[in-house]
Short mmCIF file of C-alpha atoms and ligand atoms in Angstrom, two decimals:
data_model
loop_
_atom_site.label_atom_id
_atom_site.label_comp_id
_atom_site.label_asym_id
_atom_site.label_seq_id
_atom_site.Cartn_x
_atom_site.Cartn_y
_atom_site.Cartn_z
CA MET F 9 105.32 105.68 74.91
CA THR F 10 106.53 105.40 79.07
CA VAL F 11 104.87 106.86 81.57
CA LEU F 12 106.36 107.52 84.92
CA VAL F 13 103.99 107.13 87.75
CA THR F 14 104.81 108.59 90.87
CA GLY F 15 102.76 107.12 93.58
CA GLY F 16 101.48 104.87 91.49
CA ALA F 17 101.31 102.15 94.42
CA GLY F 18 98.44 104.02 95.94
CA TYR F 19 94.88 104.05 95.43
CA ILE F 20 94.13 106.27 92.34
CA GLY F 21 97.75 105.58 90.80
CA SER F 22 97.41 101.83 91.08
CA HIS F 23 93.88 102.48 88.92
CA THR F 24 95.77 104.73 86.73
CA THR F 25 98.48 101.86 86.13
CA LEU F 26 95.95 99.06 85.31
CA LEU F 27 94.83 101.64 82.61
CA LEU F 28 97.87 102.80 81.09
CA LEU F 29 98.92 98.94 80.65
CA GLU F 30 95.87 98.06 79.51
CA SER F 31 96.18 100.69 76.66
CA GLY F 32 99.67 99.57 75.94
CA TYR F 33 101.84 102.42 77.55
CA GLU F 34 104.90 101.10 79.10
CA VAL F 35 104.77 102.01 82.71
CA ILE F 36 107.21 102.89 85.72
CA VAL F 37 105.76 103.38 89.05
CA PHE F 38 108.17 104.93 91.08
CA ASP F 39 106.55 104.59 95.00
CA SER F 40 108.24 105.03 98.79
CA PHE F 41 105.46 102.63 99.97
CA CYS F 42 105.26 105.55 103.08
CA ASN F 43 101.05 104.76 102.26
CA ALA F 44 100.79 102.17 100.00
CA SER F 45 101.96 98.56 99.24
CA PRO F 46 103.76 96.80 96.92
CA GLU F 47 101.01 94.30 96.90
CA SER F 48 98.48 96.82 94.78
CA ILE F 49 100.72 96.85 91.92
CA ARG F 50 101.45 93.01 91.65
CA ARG F 51 97.78 92.73 91.92
CA VAL F 52 97.88 95.39 89.26
CA GLU F 53 100.02 93.05 87.48
CA LYS F 54 98.26 90.15 87.98
CA LEU F 55 94.59 91.61 86.64
CA THR F 56 96.85 93.26 83.73
CA GLY F 57 99.20 90.03 82.65
CA LYS F 58 101.76 92.61 82.41
CA ASN F 59 104.61 93.80 83.68
CA VAL F 60 105.54 96.85 85.89
CA ASN F 61 108.78 98.04 86.21
CA LEU F 62 108.11 99.16 90.25
CA ILE F 63 111.18 101.07 91.78
CA GLU F 64 111.23 101.95 95.25
CA GLY F 65 112.35 105.50 95.53
CA ASP F 66 111.56 108.95 97.07
CA ILE F 67 110.55 111.82 94.97
CA ARG F 68 112.07 114.26 97.61
CA LYS F 69 115.65 112.65 96.85
CA ARG F 70 117.13 113.94 93.53
CA ASP F 71 119.45 110.46 93.44
CA ASP F 72 116.39 108.35 93.50
CA LEU F 73 114.91 110.50 90.97
CA LYS F 74 117.71 110.45 88.38
CA LYS F 75 118.53 106.67 88.37
CA VAL F 76 114.95 106.27 86.91
CA PHE F 77 116.19 108.62 84.32
CA SER F 78 119.04 107.77 83.82
CA VAL F 79 118.07 104.32 82.75
CA HIS F 80 115.19 104.75 81.21
CA LYS F 81 113.84 107.46 79.09
CA VAL F 82 110.97 108.95 80.78
CA ASP F 83 108.45 110.27 77.86
CA ALA F 84 105.52 112.01 80.41
CA VAL F 85 105.25 112.26 84.17
CA ILE F 86 101.89 111.56 85.93
CA HIS F 87 102.68 112.98 89.39
CA PHE F 88 100.36 111.01 92.28
CA ALA F 89 103.29 111.09 94.96
CA GLY F 90 102.15 112.82 97.38
CA LEU F 91 100.47 113.01 101.14
CA LYS F 92 97.09 114.36 101.30
CA ALA F 93 95.76 114.29 105.00
CA VAL F 94 93.75 117.45 105.70
CA GLY F 95 94.13 116.88 109.29
CA GLU F 96 97.22 115.24 110.32
CA SER F 97 98.51 118.55 107.58
CA VAL F 98 97.64 121.49 110.42
CA GLU F 99 99.63 119.00 112.66
CA GLN F 100 102.50 118.45 110.61
CA PRO F 101 102.78 121.24 107.99
CA LEU F 102 106.31 121.25 107.13
CA ARG F 103 106.49 117.59 106.81
CA TYR F 104 103.74 118.31 104.44
CA TYR F 105 105.44 121.28 102.52
CA GLU F 106 108.42 119.05 102.48
CA ASN F 107 106.98 115.65 100.57
CA ASN F 108 104.77 117.84 98.58
CA VAL F 109 106.28 121.08 97.43
CA CYS F 110 110.28 120.60 97.98
CA GLY F 111 109.29 116.51 96.72
CA THR F 112 108.08 118.21 93.36
CA VAL F 113 110.28 121.00 92.58
CA GLN F 114 113.15 117.62 92.81
CA LEU F 115 111.07 115.86 90.16
CA CYS F 116 110.73 119.22 87.95
CA GLU F 117 114.37 119.64 88.03
CA VAL F 118 115.21 115.88 87.43
CA MET F 119 112.73 115.46 84.57
CA ALA F 120 114.14 119.74 83.23
CA GLU F 121 118.18 118.21 83.45
CA HIS F 122 116.37 114.54 81.59
CA GLY F 123 114.36 116.57 78.94
CA CYS F 124 111.49 115.16 79.89
CA LYS F 125 108.90 118.16 80.43
CA SER F 126 105.55 116.71 80.40
CA ILE F 127 103.70 116.64 84.05
CA VAL F 128 100.25 115.66 84.58
CA PHE F 129 99.78 116.84 88.62
CA SER F 130 97.24 115.35 90.81
CA SER F 131 95.43 118.71 91.81
CA SER F 132 91.99 118.78 94.11
CA ALA F 133 89.04 120.83 94.58
CA THR F 134 90.22 122.22 98.13
CA VAL F 135 91.92 124.20 96.17
CA TYR F 136 88.53 126.82 95.60
CA GLY F 137 88.68 126.60 99.97
CA ASP F 138 84.59 127.60 100.48
CA PRO F 139 83.19 128.23 96.98
CA HIS F 140 80.49 131.20 96.53
CA THR F 141 78.49 129.19 94.60
CA THR F 142 78.40 125.63 93.10
CA PRO F 143 79.00 124.46 90.26
CA ILE F 144 82.70 124.94 90.69
CA LYS F 145 84.64 126.24 87.54
CA GLU F 146 87.86 125.82 86.78
CA ASP F 147 88.04 129.80 87.16
CA PHE F 148 86.47 130.17 89.89
CA PRO F 149 88.81 132.14 92.74
CA LEU F 150 91.26 129.56 94.78
CA TYR F 151 92.53 129.49 98.65
CA ALA F 152 93.49 126.88 100.72
CA THR F 153 92.59 126.73 104.26
CA ASN F 154 94.67 124.38 105.58
CA PRO F 155 98.16 123.05 104.52
CA TYR F 156 97.25 120.40 102.65
CA GLY F 157 95.58 122.50 100.70
CA ARG F 158 98.17 125.50 100.20
CA SER F 159 100.16 122.81 99.19
CA LYS F 160 98.47 121.87 96.34
CA LEU F 161 97.86 125.56 95.45
CA MET F 162 101.43 126.04 95.58
CA VAL F 163 102.54 123.62 93.48
CA GLU F 164 100.11 124.81 90.98
CA GLU F 165 102.01 128.01 90.91
CA MET F 166 105.03 126.68 90.70
CA LEU F 167 103.94 124.51 87.38
CA ARG F 168 102.60 127.34 85.89
CA ASP F 169 105.78 129.72 86.54
CA VAL F 170 108.01 127.06 85.53
CA TYR F 171 105.78 126.69 82.18
CA VAL F 172 106.34 130.70 81.62
CA SER F 173 110.55 129.95 82.28
CA ASP F 174 110.27 127.68 79.67
CA SER F 175 107.31 127.27 77.25
CA GLU F 176 108.57 123.65 76.21
CA TRP F 177 107.08 122.02 79.52
CA LYS F 178 103.47 120.58 78.76
CA VAL F 179 101.85 120.89 82.25
CA VAL F 180 97.95 119.75 83.27
CA LEU F 181 96.94 120.30 86.72
CA LEU F 182 94.14 118.03 86.84
CA ARG F 183 91.66 118.93 90.37
CA TYR F 184 89.93 116.16 91.67
CA PHE F 185 86.64 115.62 93.52
CA ASN F 186 86.21 112.93 95.84
CA PRO F 187 87.54 109.55 94.88
CA VAL F 188 85.42 106.74 95.59
CA GLY F 189 84.91 103.18 94.65
CA ALA F 190 87.24 100.74 93.20
CA HIS F 191 88.16 98.11 90.38
CA GLU F 192 85.48 96.16 89.16
CA SER F 193 87.60 93.16 90.39
CA GLY F 194 87.52 93.68 94.20
CA GLN F 195 91.54 93.10 93.65
CA ILE F 196 92.38 96.81 94.12
CA GLY F 197 90.83 99.86 95.90
CA GLU F 198 91.54 102.35 98.65
CA ASP F 199 93.41 100.81 102.21
CA PRO F 200 93.96 103.98 104.35
CA SER F 201 96.06 103.19 107.61
CA GLY F 202 94.19 103.69 110.77
CA ILE F 203 90.45 105.13 111.32
CA PRO F 204 89.80 106.56 107.95
CA ASN F 205 88.96 110.29 107.39
CA ASN F 206 87.15 110.18 104.41
CA LEU F 207 83.75 109.34 104.08
CA MET F 208 83.89 106.40 101.91
CA PRO F 209 86.27 103.78 103.43
CA PHE F 210 84.68 104.86 106.66
CA ILE F 211 81.47 103.89 105.77
CA ALA F 212 82.61 100.60 104.10
CA GLN F 213 84.60 99.67 107.29
CA THR F 214 81.73 100.22 109.63
CA ALA F 215 79.47 97.89 106.92
CA VAL F 216 81.72 94.91 107.84
CA GLY F 217 81.90 95.57 111.15
CA LYS F 218 85.37 97.11 111.83
CA ARG F 219 83.75 100.70 112.94
CA GLU F 220 80.85 100.52 115.37
CA LYS F 221 79.00 103.19 113.81
CA LEU F 222 79.76 106.61 111.39
CA SER F 223 79.53 109.71 113.53
CA ILE F 224 78.14 112.20 110.00
CA PHE F 225 79.82 115.43 110.61
CA GLY F 226 76.69 118.10 111.34
CA ASP F 227 73.35 117.99 110.29
CA ASP F 228 72.29 121.74 109.66
CA TYR F 229 74.12 122.63 106.93
CA ASP F 230 72.31 124.35 104.13
CA THR F 231 71.61 121.10 101.81
CA HIS F 232 68.33 119.55 100.86
CA ASP F 233 69.06 117.11 104.21
CA GLY F 234 71.19 119.31 106.19
CA THR F 235 74.29 117.08 105.49
CA GLY F 236 77.84 117.99 103.88
CA VAL F 237 77.14 117.45 100.01
CA ARG F 238 80.32 116.16 97.68
CA ASP F 239 81.02 115.16 94.45
CA TYR F 240 81.79 111.35 94.43
CA ILE F 241 83.59 110.24 91.77
CA HIS F 242 84.60 106.66 90.81
CA VAL F 243 88.45 105.80 91.00
CA VAL F 244 87.84 104.32 87.59
CA ASP F 245 86.74 106.69 85.16
CA LEU F 246 88.83 109.36 87.17
CA ALA F 247 91.95 106.95 86.05
CA GLU F 248 90.30 107.31 82.38
CA GLY F 249 90.75 110.50 82.98
CA HIS F 250 94.06 110.42 83.39
CA LEU F 251 94.72 109.31 80.20
CA LYS F 252 92.80 111.70 78.82
CA ALA F 253 94.86 114.15 80.24
CA LEU F 254 97.91 112.38 78.40
CA GLU F 255 96.40 111.91 74.98
CA LYS F 256 95.92 115.65 74.89
CA ILE F 257 99.20 116.71 76.20
CA ALA F 258 101.04 116.12 73.41
CA SER F 259 99.58 118.90 71.27
CA LEU F 260 98.99 121.02 74.93
CA ASN F 261 100.82 124.44 74.72
CA GLY F 262 101.58 125.70 77.72
CA VAL F 263 99.20 124.52 80.69
CA LEU F 264 96.07 122.79 81.68
CA THR F 265 93.43 123.20 84.38
CA VAL F 266 90.94 120.95 84.66
CA ASN F 267 88.19 119.67 87.42
CA LEU F 268 87.97 115.57 86.99
CA GLY F 269 84.14 115.40 88.87
CA THR F 270 80.90 114.34 87.97
CA GLY F 271 78.59 117.86 88.81
CA GLN F 272 76.51 115.68 90.94
CA GLY F 273 76.14 116.28 94.63
CA TYR F 274 75.40 113.98 96.97
CA SER F 275 74.86 114.19 101.13
CA VAL F 276 76.37 111.85 103.51
CA LEU F 277 72.97 110.51 104.48
CA ASP F 278 72.37 109.93 100.37
CA MET F 279 75.79 107.76 100.68
CA VAL F 280 74.51 106.08 103.49
CA SER F 281 71.43 104.91 102.44
CA ALA F 282 73.19 103.99 98.69
CA PHE F 283 75.59 102.04 100.79
CA GLU F 284 73.35 100.49 102.44
CA LYS F 285 71.12 99.53 99.24
CA ALA F 286 74.43 98.22 97.77
CA SER F 287 75.39 96.02 100.35
CA GLY F 288 72.86 95.05 102.18
CA LYS F 289 73.97 96.12 105.25
CA LYS F 290 73.16 98.49 108.16
CA VAL F 291 75.27 101.73 108.15
CA PRO F 292 75.17 102.60 111.93
CA TYR F 293 75.34 105.96 112.51
CA GLU F 294 75.06 108.92 114.53
CA ILE F 295 74.92 112.48 114.33
CA ALA F 296 78.20 114.41 115.39
CA PRO F 297 78.70 118.34 115.71
CA ARG F 298 80.61 119.54 112.30
CA ARG F 299 84.11 118.86 111.59
CA SER F 300 86.61 122.18 111.53
CA GLY F 301 87.03 123.49 108.26
CA ASP F 302 84.41 121.02 106.52
CA ILE F 303 81.98 123.57 103.88
CA ALA F 304 78.03 122.54 102.86
CA LYS F 305 78.72 121.87 99.29
CA CYS F 306 81.52 121.37 96.68
CA TYR F 307 80.30 119.59 93.17
CA ALA F 308 82.35 120.34 89.41
CA ASP F 309 80.89 121.50 86.74
CA PRO F 310 82.24 118.56 84.20
CA GLY F 311 81.97 121.18 81.22
CA TYR F 312 85.45 121.91 80.05
CA ALA F 313 86.62 118.75 81.04
CA ARG F 314 83.79 117.57 78.06
CA GLU F 315 85.70 120.21 75.92
CA VAL F 316 89.05 119.66 76.34
CA LEU F 317 89.69 116.12 76.71
CA GLY F 318 86.82 114.88 75.91
CA TRP F 319 85.94 113.31 78.75
CA GLU F 320 82.93 112.68 81.26
CA ALA F 321 82.32 110.62 84.58
CA LYS F 322 79.93 107.06 83.20
CA LYS F 323 80.04 105.76 86.39
CA SER F 324 76.87 105.91 89.11
CA ILE F 325 76.48 105.61 92.51
CA ASN F 326 75.71 102.35 92.82
CA GLU F 327 78.54 101.39 90.88
CA MET F 328 80.91 103.42 93.66
CA CYS F 329 79.26 101.45 95.80
CA GLU F 330 79.32 98.16 94.96
CA ASP F 331 82.91 98.31 94.19
CA THR F 332 83.65 99.72 97.14
CA TRP F 333 81.54 96.65 98.89
CA ARG F 334 83.47 94.43 96.75
CA TRP F 335 86.75 95.63 97.58
CA GLN F 336 86.03 95.80 101.15
CA ARG F 337 84.38 92.86 101.82
CA LYS F 338 87.03 90.36 99.97
CA ASN F 339 89.84 92.91 101.93
CA PRO F 340 88.74 93.08 105.15
CA ASN F 341 92.09 94.95 106.30
CA GLY F 342 93.36 96.22 102.66
CA TYR F 343 96.36 94.48 101.22
CA THR F 344 97.94 93.63 104.95
CA GLU F 345 96.88 89.90 105.04
CA ILE F 346 98.32 88.48 101.80
CA SER F 347 100.44 85.35 101.99
P1 NAD N 4 97.65 107.44 97.97
O1 NAD N 4 98.30 107.71 99.59
O2 NAD N 4 96.86 106.61 98.48
O3 NAD N 4 98.83 107.25 97.04
C1 NAD N 4 99.65 108.24 97.33
C2 NAD N 4 100.80 107.28 96.97
O4 NAD N 4 102.02 108.35 96.93
C3 NAD N 4 101.35 106.29 98.01
O5 NAD N 4 101.60 105.75 97.13
C4 NAD N 4 102.57 106.81 99.09
O6 NAD N 4 103.30 105.88 99.28
C5 NAD N 4 103.58 107.93 97.50
N1 NAD N 4 104.39 108.71 98.07
C6 NAD N 4 103.87 109.97 99.14
N2 NAD N 4 105.48 110.79 99.30
C7 NAD N 4 106.52 110.00 98.79
C8 NAD N 4 107.72 110.43 97.93
N3 NAD N 4 107.78 111.44 98.80
N4 NAD N 4 108.04 109.48 97.28
C9 NAD N 4 107.16 108.27 96.54
N5 NAD N 4 106.24 108.34 96.47
C10 NAD N 4 105.59 108.59 97.69
O7 NAD N 4 96.33 108.93 97.79
P2 NAD N 4 96.13 108.87 96.61
O8 NAD N 4 94.22 108.80 96.96
O9 NAD N 4 96.37 107.82 95.50
O10 NAD N 4 96.20 110.14 96.16
C11 NAD N 4 97.17 110.69 95.09
C12 NAD N 4 97.75 112.38 95.09
O11 NAD N 4 95.83 112.59 94.51
C13 NAD N 4 97.94 112.66 95.60
O12 NAD N 4 98.86 113.81 95.30
C14 NAD N 4 96.76 113.61 96.59
O13 NAD N 4 96.52 114.55 97.42
C15 NAD N 4 96.14 113.56 95.66
N6 NAD N 4 94.71 113.43 95.59
C16 NAD N 4 93.76 113.24 95.95
C17 NAD N 4 92.42 112.80 96.76
C18 NAD N 4 91.64 112.34 97.19
O14 NAD N 4 90.49 112.16 98.15
N7 NAD N 4 91.99 110.67 97.39
C19 NAD N 4 91.38 114.22 96.28
C20 NAD N 4 92.43 115.18 95.77
C21 NAD N 4 93.25 114.99 94.99
N1 UDP N 5 81.95 112.67 106.42
C1 UDP N 5 80.84 112.42 107.83
N2 UDP N 5 82.06 111.33 108.57
C2 UDP N 5 83.65 111.03 108.45
C3 UDP N 5 84.25 111.50 107.38
C4 UDP N 5 83.75 112.66 106.21
O1 UDP N 5 80.09 112.91 108.26
O2 UDP N 5 83.49 110.09 108.75
C5 UDP N 5 81.20 113.83 105.75
C6 UDP N 5 82.59 115.18 106.23
O3 UDP N 5 81.71 115.99 106.54
C7 UDP N 5 81.95 115.77 104.80
C8 UDP N 5 81.49 114.18 103.72
O4 UDP N 5 81.87 113.35 104.24
O5 UDP N 5 80.83 116.83 103.90
C9 UDP N 5 82.95 114.17 102.40
O6 UDP N 5 83.95 113.93 103.70
P1 UDP N 5 85.78 113.33 103.00
O7 UDP N 5 86.36 113.73 104.19
O8 UDP N 5 85.73 112.36 102.61
O9 UDP N 5 85.99 114.27 102.03
P2 UDP N 5 86.03 116.10 101.79
O10 UDP N 5 85.93 116.52 103.30
O11 UDP N 5 87.84 116.17 101.68
O12 UDP N 5 84.99 117.00 100.83
#
């Protein structure tokens, strides 16, 4: 089976590509490298001893996509390509809608033209907005509070409409909670450009001495220690969820929407102390004002994923921190300092 992985050089895409290769899939990675380095895929090839067909291209460019589909018979697409920084999406909404929404329109049109109608889409827990209660189930009300989140919601709705118009489509919408960690080899991991927005890479860069201290955004939330609670999920567990989705897609009728989370919520302070324990390093921090748009608690009900995909997250918070630390220590500047 041949799988096209858009955005496959990125953080989640590279880990998923590795597992796909290990499981015997033929993989084509399609990436513009706007937020990634081809080095991630070189390392995946080294780790697996297998070749990846790596194609530089942009999902917004129909000709780039056509070149892939006219040469290869693609059986399914795992669609990671997208921009993901919430703050940036507020400043540059049109760029986000163009990339994430218009890019997906182009992708689906070219897929349909070539008879490929199976897609696994990277959605996000952000589509639940500020949930009325936790844990979050897939049938909770949806709303987004920023252009990034709205771009995810729009694509979800668009893919549902596509299925309604043509029942040959098979669509899996995977709503990720908070991906963290890295491959246990320490060879591939998250490589954010500039100052990280997300907690885990910020903690890791602070522990390695690249950042002076972590700002904890608020300690007055209604949580066990006042800091925000999230469902951190190891990226390798998340990648495995994609393989389960692919296994499911062949027999799927319609659109399947699934949370990928652990079901366990940890606070910012829990993450700091787990990281200190795993790394043996201090993570200096200060309490700062709340970050606008943040919510108190967000964690998944993972029951439906277990039921329909036979998948559940296995890796502990300690493994998430140890693996992040190994990646950070071995690659203090991400993929950039490569001979
Ligand atoms: P990432 O930035 O590491 O990977 C995205 C990849 O897509 C990058 O390699 C980038 O170069 C590529 N890309 C972007 N626009 C493109 C375009 N127009 N054409 C071709 N390639 C393009 O991000 P990630 O963390 O691996 O996230 C993957 C997907 O999962 C994204 O869609 C993201 O919105 C979604 N997601 C991520 C998180 C998270 O916290 N990491 C949470 C929920 C959902
Ligand atoms: N957070 C923080 N300092 C940071 C980055 C994040 O205190 O430098 C907090 C944030 O307020 C939230 C949690 O860590 O409670 C997770 O934030 P992240 O941006 O990683 O994910 P998201 O907000 O998308 O769930």
